[in-house]
Short mmCIF file of C-alpha atoms in Angstrom, two decimals:
data_model
loop_
_atom_site.label_atom_id
_atom_site.label_comp_id
_atom_site.label_asym_id
_atom_site.label_seq_id
_atom_site.Cartn_x
_atom_site.Cartn_y
_atom_site.Cartn_z
CA MET Z 1 -18.69 -100.42 3.19
CA ASN Z 2 -14.93 -100.37 3.90
CA ARG Z 3 -13.51 -97.17 2.35
CA PHE Z 4 -10.67 -98.95 0.53
CA PHE Z 5 -12.78 -101.69 -0.97
CA LYS Z 6 -15.36 -99.09 -2.00
CA TYR Z 7 -12.61 -97.22 -3.87
CA ALA Z 8 -11.15 -100.46 -5.23
CA LEU Z 9 -14.55 -101.46 -6.66
CA ILE Z 10 -15.03 -98.04 -8.22
CA SER Z 11 -11.52 -98.04 -9.69
CA LEU Z 12 -12.18 -101.41 -11.27
CA ILE Z 13 -15.40 -100.14 -12.86
CA ILE Z 14 -13.96 -96.83 -14.04
CA GLY Z 15 -10.55 -98.23 -14.89
CA SER Z 16 -11.79 -101.00 -17.13
CA THR Z 17 -14.22 -98.73 -18.92
CA LEU Z 18 -11.76 -95.87 -19.37
CA SER Z 19 -8.97 -98.08 -20.67
CA SER Z 20 -11.31 -99.65 -23.22
CA CYS Z 21 -12.25 -96.15 -24.41
CA PHE Z 22 -8.66 -95.07 -24.97
CA LYS Z 23 -6.71 -98.19 -25.84
CA ASP Z 24 -7.31 -101.82 -26.68
CA ASN Z 25 -6.56 -104.07 -23.74
CA ASP Z 26 -3.66 -106.39 -24.42
CA ASP Z 27 -3.53 -109.81 -22.82
CA VAL Z 28 -1.86 -109.74 -19.42
CA PHE Z 29 0.31 -112.64 -18.35
CA ALA Z 30 1.87 -111.73 -15.01
CA GLY Z 31 0.96 -113.89 -12.06
CA LYS Z 32 -0.08 -112.62 -8.65
CA SER Z 33 3.41 -113.14 -7.22
CA GLU Z 34 5.10 -111.00 -9.89
CA ILE Z 35 2.67 -108.13 -9.31
CA ASN Z 36 2.99 -108.44 -5.53
CA ASN Z 37 6.78 -108.25 -5.84
CA PHE Z 38 6.36 -104.93 -7.68
CA ILE Z 39 3.96 -103.65 -5.01
CA TYR Z 40 6.36 -104.51 -2.22
CA ARG Z 41 9.38 -103.07 -4.01
CA GLY Z 42 7.60 -99.75 -4.68
CA MET Z 43 6.13 -99.39 -1.20
CA ASN Z 44 9.44 -100.36 0.42
CA ALA Z 45 11.24 -97.72 -1.62
CA PHE Z 46 8.87 -94.75 -1.49
CA TYR Z 47 5.91 -95.11 0.88
CA LEU Z 48 5.72 -92.08 3.18
CA TYR Z 49 4.67 -94.18 6.19
CA LYS Z 50 7.14 -97.00 5.56
CA ALA Z 51 8.51 -96.75 9.11
CA ASP Z 52 5.04 -97.48 10.50
CA ILE Z 53 4.60 -100.75 8.56
CA ASP Z 54 6.77 -103.47 10.09
CA VAL Z 55 6.89 -105.67 7.01
CA LEU Z 56 8.32 -102.79 4.92
CA ALA Z 57 11.52 -102.72 7.00
CA ASN Z 58 14.59 -103.20 4.79
CA ASP Z 59 15.73 -106.25 6.78
CA ARG Z 60 12.29 -107.82 7.22
CA PHE Z 61 12.82 -110.67 4.72
CA ALA Z 62 16.04 -112.62 4.38
CA ASN Z 63 15.53 -113.40 0.69
CA GLN Z 64 13.09 -113.24 -2.20
CA GLU Z 65 11.63 -116.64 -1.42
CA GLU Z 66 10.72 -115.53 2.10
CA LEU Z 67 9.05 -112.39 0.76
CA GLU Z 68 7.03 -114.34 -1.79
CA ALA Z 69 5.94 -116.87 0.82
CA PHE Z 70 4.68 -113.96 2.90
CA HIS Z 71 2.63 -112.21 0.23
CA ASP Z 72 1.28 -115.46 -1.19
CA GLN Z 73 -1.27 -115.44 1.67
CA TYR Z 74 -3.13 -112.56 0.00
CA ASN Z 75 -5.78 -113.46 -2.57
CA ALA Z 76 -5.26 -110.47 -4.86
CA PRO Z 77 -2.70 -107.68 -5.42
CA GLU Z 78 -5.25 -105.13 -4.19
CA GLU Z 79 -5.53 -106.98 -0.89
CA PHE Z 80 -1.75 -107.13 -0.49
CA PHE Z 81 -1.43 -103.42 -1.30
CA GLU Z 82 -4.06 -102.58 1.31
CA SER Z 83 -2.15 -104.56 3.95
CA LEU Z 84 0.79 -102.16 3.45
CA VAL Z 85 -1.27 -98.97 3.94
CA PHE Z 86 -0.92 -97.27 7.31
CA ASP Z 87 -3.98 -96.16 9.31
CA ARG Z 88 -6.45 -96.05 6.41
CA SER Z 89 -9.18 -94.35 8.43
CA ARG Z 90 -7.20 -91.19 9.22
CA THR Z 91 -3.50 -90.93 8.26
CA ASP Z 92 -3.54 -92.42 4.76
CA ARG Z 93 -6.97 -92.15 3.20
CA PHE Z 94 -5.64 -91.69 -0.31
CA SER Z 95 -3.06 -94.26 -1.52
CA VAL Z 96 -4.53 -96.31 -4.35
CA ILE Z 97 -3.60 -99.05 -6.79
CA PHE Z 98 -4.88 -99.44 -10.37
CA GLN Z 99 -5.15 -102.60 -12.43
CA ASP Z 100 -4.56 -100.59 -15.60
CA TYR Z 101 -2.25 -97.59 -15.69
CA VAL Z 102 -3.93 -96.32 -18.85
CA ALA Z 103 -6.97 -95.50 -16.74
CA LEU Z 104 -4.79 -93.81 -14.11
CA GLU Z 105 -2.97 -91.72 -16.70
CA ASN Z 106 -6.22 -90.50 -18.19
CA ILE Z 107 -7.55 -89.53 -14.77
CA LEU Z 108 -4.36 -87.56 -14.07
CA ALA Z 109 -4.88 -85.78 -17.40
CA GLY Z 110 -8.46 -84.87 -16.47
CA ASN Z 111 -9.98 -87.35 -18.92
CA THR Z 112 -12.66 -89.17 -16.98
CA LEU Z 113 -15.95 -90.93 -17.47
CA SER Z 114 -18.54 -88.39 -16.38
CA ASN Z 115 -22.10 -87.37 -17.05
CA GLY Z 116 -21.10 -83.84 -16.05
CA MET Z 117 -23.23 -83.62 -12.90
CA ARG Z 118 -20.97 -82.79 -9.96
CA PHE Z 119 -22.87 -83.36 -6.75
CA GLY Z 120 -22.83 -83.70 -3.00
CA LEU Z 121 -24.68 -86.24 -0.87
CA VAL Z 122 -26.35 -85.20 2.38
CA GLY Z 123 -28.02 -87.17 5.16
CA GLU Z 124 -31.74 -86.48 5.36
CA THR Z 125 -32.68 -84.56 8.49
CA GLY Z 126 -34.33 -86.91 11.00
CA SER Z 127 -33.30 -90.07 9.17
CA ALA Z 128 -30.44 -92.43 9.93
CA THR Z 129 -30.53 -93.97 6.46
CA ASP Z 130 -31.99 -91.69 3.76
CA VAL Z 131 -29.84 -89.41 1.63
CA PHE Z 132 -30.46 -86.65 -0.88
CA GLY Z 133 -28.12 -85.24 -3.49
CA TYR Z 134 -27.61 -81.65 -4.56
CA VAL Z 135 -26.03 -80.46 -7.80
CA ARG Z 136 -22.89 -78.42 -7.18
CA TYR Z 137 -22.23 -77.51 -10.79
CA VAL Z 138 -22.48 -78.91 -14.30
CA GLN Z 139 -19.53 -79.46 -16.62
CA PRO Z 140 -19.92 -78.00 -20.12
CA ASP Z 141 -20.57 -80.22 -23.16
CA THR Z 142 -21.81 -83.16 -21.12
CA SER Z 143 -24.96 -85.21 -20.73
CA ALA Z 144 -26.01 -83.15 -17.69
CA GLU Z 145 -25.72 -79.88 -19.60
CA ARG Z 146 -27.69 -81.28 -22.52
CA GLU Z 147 -30.41 -82.42 -20.11
CA ASN Z 148 -30.49 -78.93 -18.54
CA VAL Z 149 -29.34 -80.06 -15.10
CA GLN Z 150 -28.77 -76.94 -12.98
CA ARG Z 151 -26.80 -76.09 -9.85
CA GLY Z 152 -29.04 -76.37 -6.82
CA MET Z 153 -31.24 -79.19 -8.14
CA ILE Z 154 -32.11 -81.78 -5.50
CA PHE Z 155 -32.45 -85.51 -6.22
CA ASN Z 156 -33.26 -88.34 -3.83
CA ALA Z 157 -33.62 -91.40 -6.06
CA VAL Z 158 -31.67 -93.18 -8.79
CA ASP Z 159 -33.39 -95.59 -11.16
CA GLY Z 160 -36.48 -95.36 -8.97
CA VAL Z 161 -34.59 -96.48 -5.87
CA ARG Z 162 -34.49 -94.18 -2.82
CA LEU Z 163 -30.95 -93.07 -2.03
CA THR Z 164 -29.56 -94.35 1.28
CA ARG Z 165 -26.18 -94.33 2.95
CA ASP Z 166 -25.71 -97.96 1.91
CA ASN Z 167 -26.58 -97.74 -1.81
CA VAL Z 168 -25.20 -94.39 -3.05
CA SER Z 169 -21.91 -95.93 -4.21
CA SER Z 170 -23.48 -98.69 -6.29
CA LEU Z 171 -26.23 -96.49 -7.76
CA LEU Z 172 -24.16 -93.42 -8.65
CA THR Z 173 -21.10 -95.16 -10.10
CA GLN Z 174 -23.13 -96.70 -12.93
CA ASN Z 175 -22.40 -95.44 -16.44
CA ASN Z 176 -26.09 -94.72 -17.06
CA TYR Z 177 -28.76 -93.87 -14.54
CA VAL Z 178 -31.94 -91.85 -14.00
CA ILE Z 179 -32.13 -89.32 -11.18
CA GLY Z 180 -35.45 -88.53 -9.50
CA LEU Z 181 -35.73 -84.85 -8.64
CA ALA Z 182 -37.12 -83.57 -5.36
CA SER Z 183 -37.87 -80.41 -3.41
CA LEU Z 184 -36.06 -79.65 -0.15
CA ASN Z 185 -37.55 -78.11 2.96
CA SER Z 186 -35.79 -77.97 6.32
CA GLY Z 187 -33.42 -80.73 5.26
CA VAL Z 188 -36.16 -83.11 4.17
CA SER Z 189 -36.58 -84.01 0.50
CA THR Z 190 -39.87 -84.75 -1.23
CA SER Z 191 -39.96 -86.35 -4.66
CA ASN Z 192 -41.67 -84.26 -7.35
CA GLY Z 193 -42.00 -86.96 -10.02
CA ILE Z 194 -39.53 -85.42 -12.49
CA GLU Z 195 -36.80 -87.73 -13.79
CA ILE Z 196 -33.65 -87.03 -15.83
CA THR Z 197 -31.60 -89.66 -17.64
CA LEU Z 198 -27.82 -89.15 -17.53
CA THR Z 199 -25.11 -90.94 -19.50
CA LYS Z 200 -21.40 -91.00 -18.74
CA GLU Z 201 -18.90 -90.37 -21.50
CA VAL Z 202 -15.21 -89.54 -21.68
CA VAL Z 203 -14.91 -85.88 -20.69
CA GLN Z 204 -11.87 -83.60 -20.59
CA GLN Z 205 -12.29 -81.55 -17.45
CA ASP Z 206 -11.65 -77.83 -17.85
CA PRO Z 207 -10.95 -76.65 -14.30
CA ILE Z 208 -11.57 -72.98 -15.10
CA LEU Z 209 -15.32 -73.08 -14.56
CA VAL Z 210 -16.29 -69.43 -13.93
CA THR Z 211 -14.40 -66.15 -14.18
CA GLU Z 212 -15.85 -62.72 -13.44
CA VAL Z 213 -14.65 -59.19 -12.79
CA ILE Z 214 -16.96 -57.50 -10.29
CA ASP Z 215 -17.13 -53.73 -9.89
CA GLN Z 216 -17.73 -52.71 -6.29
CA GLY Z 217 -17.41 -48.95 -6.01
CA THR Z 218 -13.80 -48.08 -6.77
CA GLN Z 219 -12.77 -51.70 -6.38
CA LYS Z 220 -12.41 -54.31 -9.09
CA ILE Z 221 -12.65 -57.83 -7.77
CA GLY Z 222 -11.62 -60.86 -9.78
CA TYR Z 223 -13.55 -64.08 -9.18
CA LEU Z 224 -12.28 -67.50 -10.26
CA MET Z 225 -14.14 -70.76 -9.71
CA TYR Z 226 -11.38 -73.34 -10.10
CA THR Z 227 -12.23 -77.05 -9.86
CA GLY Z 228 -8.95 -78.95 -10.30
CA PHE Z 229 -5.19 -78.41 -10.51
CA LEU Z 230 -4.55 -79.77 -14.01
CA SER Z 231 -1.22 -78.84 -15.58
CA GLN Z 232 -2.67 -79.09 -19.10
CA PHE Z 233 -4.53 -75.84 -18.36
CA ASP Z 234 -1.67 -73.83 -16.85
CA GLU Z 235 -1.47 -71.55 -19.89
CA GLN Z 236 -5.21 -70.88 -19.76
CA LEU Z 237 -4.96 -70.20 -16.02
CA ASN Z 238 -2.21 -67.69 -16.69
CA GLY Z 239 -4.44 -66.13 -19.35
CA VAL Z 240 -7.23 -65.63 -16.81
CA PHE Z 241 -4.87 -63.71 -14.56
CA GLY Z 242 -3.64 -61.73 -17.56
CA ASP Z 243 -7.23 -60.66 -18.18
CA PHE Z 244 -7.70 -59.79 -14.50
CA LYS Z 245 -4.55 -57.69 -14.63
CA ALA Z 246 -5.61 -55.94 -17.84
CA GLN Z 247 -8.94 -55.02 -16.24
CA GLY Z 248 -7.24 -53.53 -13.19
CA VAL Z 249 -8.30 -56.12 -10.63
CA THR Z 250 -7.30 -55.07 -7.10
CA HIS Z 251 -8.83 -57.94 -5.11
CA LEU Z 252 -9.30 -61.64 -5.80
CA VAL Z 253 -11.84 -64.22 -4.67
CA LEU Z 254 -10.53 -67.70 -5.43
CA ASP Z 255 -13.29 -70.29 -5.18
CA LEU Z 256 -11.91 -73.71 -4.27
CA ARG Z 257 -15.03 -75.03 -2.54
CA TYR Z 258 -15.25 -78.15 -4.74
CA ASN Z 259 -11.58 -78.49 -5.71
CA GLY Z 260 -10.18 -81.85 -4.65
CA GLY Z 261 -6.62 -81.11 -5.76
CA GLY Z 262 -4.21 -82.17 -8.49
CA SER Z 263 -0.73 -81.15 -9.59
CA VAL Z 264 1.72 -79.69 -7.05
CA ASN Z 265 3.39 -77.71 -9.83
CA THR Z 266 0.08 -76.09 -10.82
CA ALA Z 267 -0.58 -75.21 -7.17
CA ILE Z 268 2.77 -73.39 -7.11
CA ILE Z 269 1.87 -71.54 -10.31
CA LEU Z 270 -1.51 -70.47 -8.94
CA GLY Z 271 -0.01 -69.23 -5.68
CA SER Z 272 2.66 -67.35 -7.62
CA LEU Z 273 0.03 -65.72 -9.84
CA ILE Z 274 -1.73 -64.39 -6.76
CA SER Z 275 1.16 -63.02 -4.71
CA GLY Z 276 3.98 -62.49 -7.22
CA ASN Z 277 6.64 -63.48 -4.67
CA PRO Z 278 10.23 -63.52 -5.95
CA VAL Z 279 11.46 -66.88 -7.19
CA SER Z 280 13.94 -67.00 -4.31
CA ASP Z 281 11.09 -67.35 -1.78
CA VAL Z 282 10.15 -70.80 -0.47
CA TYR Z 283 6.66 -71.86 -1.48
CA SER Z 284 6.76 -75.23 0.28
CA THR Z 285 9.16 -77.92 1.39
CA GLU Z 286 8.80 -81.68 1.20
CA GLU Z 287 9.31 -84.47 3.70
CA TRP Z 288 9.66 -88.01 2.31
CA ASN Z 289 10.26 -91.24 4.18
CA PRO Z 290 13.64 -91.28 5.99
CA ASP Z 291 15.40 -93.35 3.30
CA VAL Z 292 14.36 -91.12 0.41
CA GLN Z 293 14.82 -87.96 2.46
CA THR Z 294 18.42 -88.89 3.24
CA GLN Z 295 19.11 -89.79 -0.37
CA LEU Z 296 17.68 -86.52 -1.70
CA GLN Z 297 19.45 -84.42 0.93
CA THR Z 298 22.72 -86.06 -0.09
CA SER Z 299 22.33 -86.04 -3.86
CA ASN Z 300 20.14 -83.04 -4.64
CA PRO Z 301 18.73 -81.17 -1.63
CA THR Z 302 17.14 -78.49 -3.82
CA GLN Z 303 14.54 -81.08 -4.85
CA LEU Z 304 13.09 -80.88 -1.35
CA THR Z 305 12.27 -77.17 -1.71
CA ASN Z 306 9.64 -75.70 -4.01
CA LEU Z 307 10.19 -72.04 -4.84
CA PHE Z 308 7.72 -69.52 -6.20
CA LYS Z 309 7.64 -69.30 -10.00
CA ASN Z 310 7.65 -66.47 -12.54
CA GLU Z 311 6.80 -68.52 -15.63
CA THR Z 312 4.88 -71.60 -16.69
CA ASN Z 313 6.59 -74.85 -17.63
CA SER Z 314 6.34 -73.68 -21.25
CA GLY Z 315 8.29 -70.53 -20.43
CA THR Z 316 5.39 -68.06 -20.53
CA VAL Z 317 5.85 -65.18 -18.10
CA LEU Z 318 3.25 -65.27 -15.32
CA HIS Z 319 0.71 -62.44 -15.19
CA THR Z 320 1.02 -61.98 -11.44
CA LEU Z 321 -1.43 -59.79 -9.54
CA ASP Z 322 1.08 -59.05 -6.74
CA LEU Z 323 -1.66 -59.03 -4.11
CA ASN Z 324 -1.08 -58.77 -0.38
CA LYS Z 325 -4.52 -60.18 0.40
CA VAL Z 326 -6.73 -62.88 -1.11
CA HIS Z 327 -10.11 -64.36 -0.21
CA ILE Z 328 -10.37 -68.12 -0.72
CA ILE Z 329 -13.69 -69.98 -0.49
CA THR Z 330 -13.45 -73.48 0.98
CA THR Z 331 -15.62 -76.37 2.14
CA GLY Z 332 -14.89 -79.88 3.33
CA ASN Z 333 -14.50 -80.71 -0.36
CA SER Z 334 -11.42 -78.47 -0.71
CA ALA Z 335 -8.48 -80.85 -0.51
CA SER Z 336 -4.76 -81.42 -1.11
CA ALA Z 337 -3.48 -78.92 -3.70
CA SER Z 338 -6.21 -76.47 -2.66
CA GLU Z 339 -4.93 -76.65 0.89
CA LEU Z 340 -1.35 -76.38 -0.36
CA VAL Z 341 -2.14 -72.99 -1.92
CA ILE Z 342 -3.73 -71.68 1.30
CA ASN Z 343 -0.99 -73.03 3.56
CA SER Z 344 1.87 -71.85 1.33
CA LEU Z 345 0.57 -68.30 0.83
CA ASP Z 346 -0.30 -67.81 4.48
CA PRO Z 347 3.22 -66.81 5.68
CA TYR Z 348 3.46 -64.12 2.98
CA ILE Z 349 0.07 -62.49 2.47
CA ASN Z 350 -3.26 -62.15 4.24
CA VAL Z 351 -5.26 -65.23 3.27
CA VAL Z 352 -8.90 -64.78 4.28
CA GLN Z 353 -10.49 -68.24 4.21
CA VAL Z 354 -14.27 -68.13 3.89
CA GLY Z 355 -16.68 -71.06 4.22
CA GLY Z 356 -15.95 -74.36 5.95
CA ASP Z 357 -13.04 -76.44 7.21
CA THR Z 358 -11.02 -78.03 4.42
CA ALA Z 359 -10.60 -81.80 3.96
CA GLY Z 360 -7.23 -82.14 5.73
CA LYS Z 361 -4.83 -83.57 3.15
CA PHE Z 362 -1.23 -82.40 3.13
CA GLN Z 363 0.34 -85.44 1.45
CA ALA Z 364 1.21 -85.99 -2.21
CA SER Z 365 1.67 -89.10 -4.30
CA VAL Z 366 3.64 -90.24 -7.33
CA THR Z 367 2.85 -92.82 -10.00
CA LEU Z 368 4.91 -96.00 -9.70
CA TYR Z 369 5.16 -98.45 -12.60
CA ASP Z 370 6.68 -101.92 -12.58
CA SER Z 371 10.09 -101.04 -14.03
CA ALA Z 372 13.62 -100.85 -12.68
CA ASP Z 373 13.28 -97.13 -11.90
CA PHE Z 374 9.47 -97.18 -11.39
CA ARG Z 375 8.92 -94.99 -14.45
CA ARG Z 376 6.65 -95.57 -17.45
CA SER Z 377 9.44 -96.40 -19.91
CA ALA Z 378 10.39 -100.07 -19.79
CA ALA Z 379 7.34 -100.92 -17.67
CA ASN Z 380 6.76 -104.66 -17.35
CA PRO Z 381 4.75 -105.62 -20.47
CA SER Z 382 3.13 -108.61 -18.78
CA HIS Z 383 0.75 -106.49 -16.68
CA ARG Z 384 -0.50 -102.93 -16.37
CA TYR Z 385 -0.76 -102.48 -12.62
CA ALA Z 386 0.42 -99.13 -11.26
CA MET Z 387 0.35 -97.55 -7.81
CA GLN Z 388 -0.26 -94.04 -6.58
CA PRO Z 389 0.93 -94.21 -2.96
CA LEU Z 390 1.47 -91.24 -0.68
CA VAL Z 391 5.19 -90.47 -0.73
CA LEU Z 392 5.64 -87.02 0.79
CA LYS Z 393 4.03 -84.44 2.99
CA SER Z 394 4.22 -80.73 2.29
CA LEU Z 395 5.17 -78.01 4.75
CA ASN Z 396 4.91 -74.27 4.23
CA SER Z 397 7.91 -71.97 4.65
CA VAL Z 398 7.43 -71.81 8.43
CA GLY Z 399 6.91 -75.58 8.81
CA ASN Z 400 3.12 -75.87 9.11
CA THR Z 401 1.82 -79.32 8.14
CA ASP Z 402 -0.16 -82.28 9.53
CA TYR Z 403 -3.51 -80.50 9.38
CA PHE Z 404 -5.46 -83.75 9.58
CA ASP Z 405 -8.65 -81.95 10.54
CA GLY Z 406 -8.35 -79.39 7.77
CA LEU Z 407 -7.64 -75.68 7.63
CA ILE Z 408 -10.13 -73.62 9.64
CA PRO Z 409 -11.83 -70.64 7.96
CA ASP Z 410 -11.45 -67.08 9.18
CA ILE Z 411 -15.08 -66.45 8.26
CA ALA Z 412 -17.19 -69.55 8.85
CA GLN Z 413 -20.32 -70.02 6.78
CA ASP Z 414 -21.80 -73.27 5.56
CA GLU Z 415 -23.51 -73.64 2.22
CA ASP Z 416 -27.29 -73.65 2.38
CA PHE Z 417 -28.53 -76.41 0.09
CA GLU Z 418 -31.92 -74.73 -0.08
CA ASN Z 419 -30.26 -71.53 -1.30
CA LEU Z 420 -27.06 -72.39 -3.15
CA GLY Z 421 -27.16 -69.43 -5.51
CA ILE Z 422 -25.38 -69.05 -8.86
CA LEU Z 423 -21.60 -69.38 -8.95
CA GLY Z 424 -20.04 -66.02 -9.74
CA ASP Z 425 -23.19 -64.07 -8.96
CA VAL Z 426 -22.73 -61.32 -6.37
CA ASN Z 427 -25.71 -62.68 -4.41
CA GLU Z 428 -24.35 -66.20 -4.09
CA PRO Z 429 -24.00 -66.53 -0.30
CA LEU Z 430 -20.30 -67.36 0.05
CA LEU Z 431 -19.16 -64.92 -2.64
CA ALA Z 432 -21.41 -62.27 -1.10
CA ARG Z 433 -19.69 -62.85 2.23
CA CYS Z 434 -16.30 -62.29 0.59
CA LEU Z 435 -17.47 -59.13 -1.18
CA ASP Z 436 -18.87 -57.79 2.06
CA ASP Z 437 -15.59 -58.42 3.87
CA ILE Z 438 -13.68 -56.67 1.08
CA LEU Z 439 -16.06 -53.70 1.17
CA LEU Z 440 -15.81 -53.41 4.95
CA ASN Z 441 -12.04 -54.05 4.89
CA GLY Z 442 -12.27 -56.88 7.37
CA ARG Z 443 -14.72 -55.27 9.78
CA SER Z 444 -17.39 -57.63 11.03
CA SER Z 445 -20.86 -57.77 9.55
CA ARG Z 446 -23.94 -59.77 10.48
CA TYR Z 447 -24.71 -62.87 8.52
CA SER Z 448 -27.07 -65.66 9.35
CA SER Z 449 -26.04 -69.30 8.97
CA PRO Z 450 -28.41 -71.81 7.34
CA MET Z 451 -31.34 -72.63 9.59
CA VAL Z 452 -30.71 -76.36 9.11
CA SER Z 453 -27.54 -78.14 10.20
CA TYR Z 454 -26.71 -80.48 7.31
CA ASP Z 455 -24.77 -83.73 7.48
CA GLU Z 456 -22.88 -83.88 4.19
CA ILE Z 457 -21.62 -87.42 3.69
CA MET Z 458 -19.52 -87.23 0.55
CA GLY Z 459 -19.35 -85.78 -2.93
CA SER Z 460 -18.89 -86.97 -6.47
CA ASN Z 461 -15.10 -86.57 -6.05
CA GLU Z 462 -15.10 -89.19 -3.32
CA LEU Z 463 -17.03 -91.65 -5.49
CA GLU Z 464 -14.08 -91.61 -7.89
CA PRO Z 465 -10.83 -93.52 -7.33
CA PHE Z 466 -8.64 -90.42 -7.47
CA GLY Z 467 -10.93 -87.55 -6.60
CA ASN Z 468 -9.03 -85.79 -3.81
CA GLU Z 469 -5.40 -86.34 -4.71
CA MET Z 470 -2.25 -84.26 -5.01
CA TRP Z 471 0.58 -85.55 -7.13
CA LYS Z 472 3.95 -84.70 -8.63
CA GLU Z 473 6.60 -86.33 -10.79
CA LEU Z 474 8.98 -88.92 -9.37
CA PRO Z 475 12.29 -87.18 -8.53
CA ASN Z 476 15.43 -88.04 -10.45
#
């Protein structure tokens, strides 16, 4: 299935359900042409890859009538939006449009429809079609927790239907479904007859999943499993580091293996908590499309530079650990803001990346509404379309960016789906690898990779319309 239309279908399902949970839907009156005019205006103004889309050139259309005649050929706003996206398969995998901005706003706030089972999907060894799922973790106070779903469980069927590469999207985006559990041996799953019914409900994601302080001889090692960069939890994140500091933590293992991203500002706060750099140091810089870049450089060039922070947005002083070394666990599911933290800290401290290559997303988006200044206030009341296009790419202080193929680990080790371990436990394979490296102070040790080479296809993040994004506020 085409990636965009897969996401568009999912966003329609999730968006309509979410908006009905939070707010009554008003009648919408705008016609296709009015919505398409908004789409064109926003993409023409802000789209990062504007220069690569001929029809977005400022002089492409002589007048409004010519523009409207052009976009009238598209059957739906989503189709017109997709026509303006550059190189969907590689360069821009993430720009998205929503029919209802209420749904988008709730996703950005971490309020999503979820049954609490966060999972990955893996191609069955020896099969070109069959797929099995593995449970990465379970969110608290959800259907999955109530049904005693556990990390490491394997499932290969939904509603009695065998999972395949072609049906995972339709089966696992339902609001209610039954998973069929299985055993796993050498990459091949075998059903065991046990079934669990799961129900999606509106869940507020708490990204601080696991925190531990591990004593290892004279060393105290803080461990944080962090699943999303949500600004609503910045104070709690600062509190975790305050506890680490109070307990005398000297090393940190930051687990971002399933973190698809989130707020740029929160990524800056997290990086600052780790290293404690002075606020005069450059955390990252931004590159927008040439029109916006020129405008910002002329009017307010400081907006193109993100500096380290010493307090939260609420003014709370950061409990920085002032470390010169950090271990960060990654997989192919570590994206956007997770990669921003790694890339931005790298010029200043020793970042030891452990696990797998990251997803390869260095771009960020903003929310655009149909108003004169593209902000929420005075949004067109006749429809609730909003866009989240890529508008900038981030560079670290020495200019590193464009890591399309991800950031490569210093210590490579894949997860073993037959031995995932318990997150935060010293015997969990990837954490154990970090602890060993800390104990040996970077000297090599022997570790065996999983006996089976797995083909992980996607995860629950990628079955959501906004699962691997990085965003920030529209500049003034």
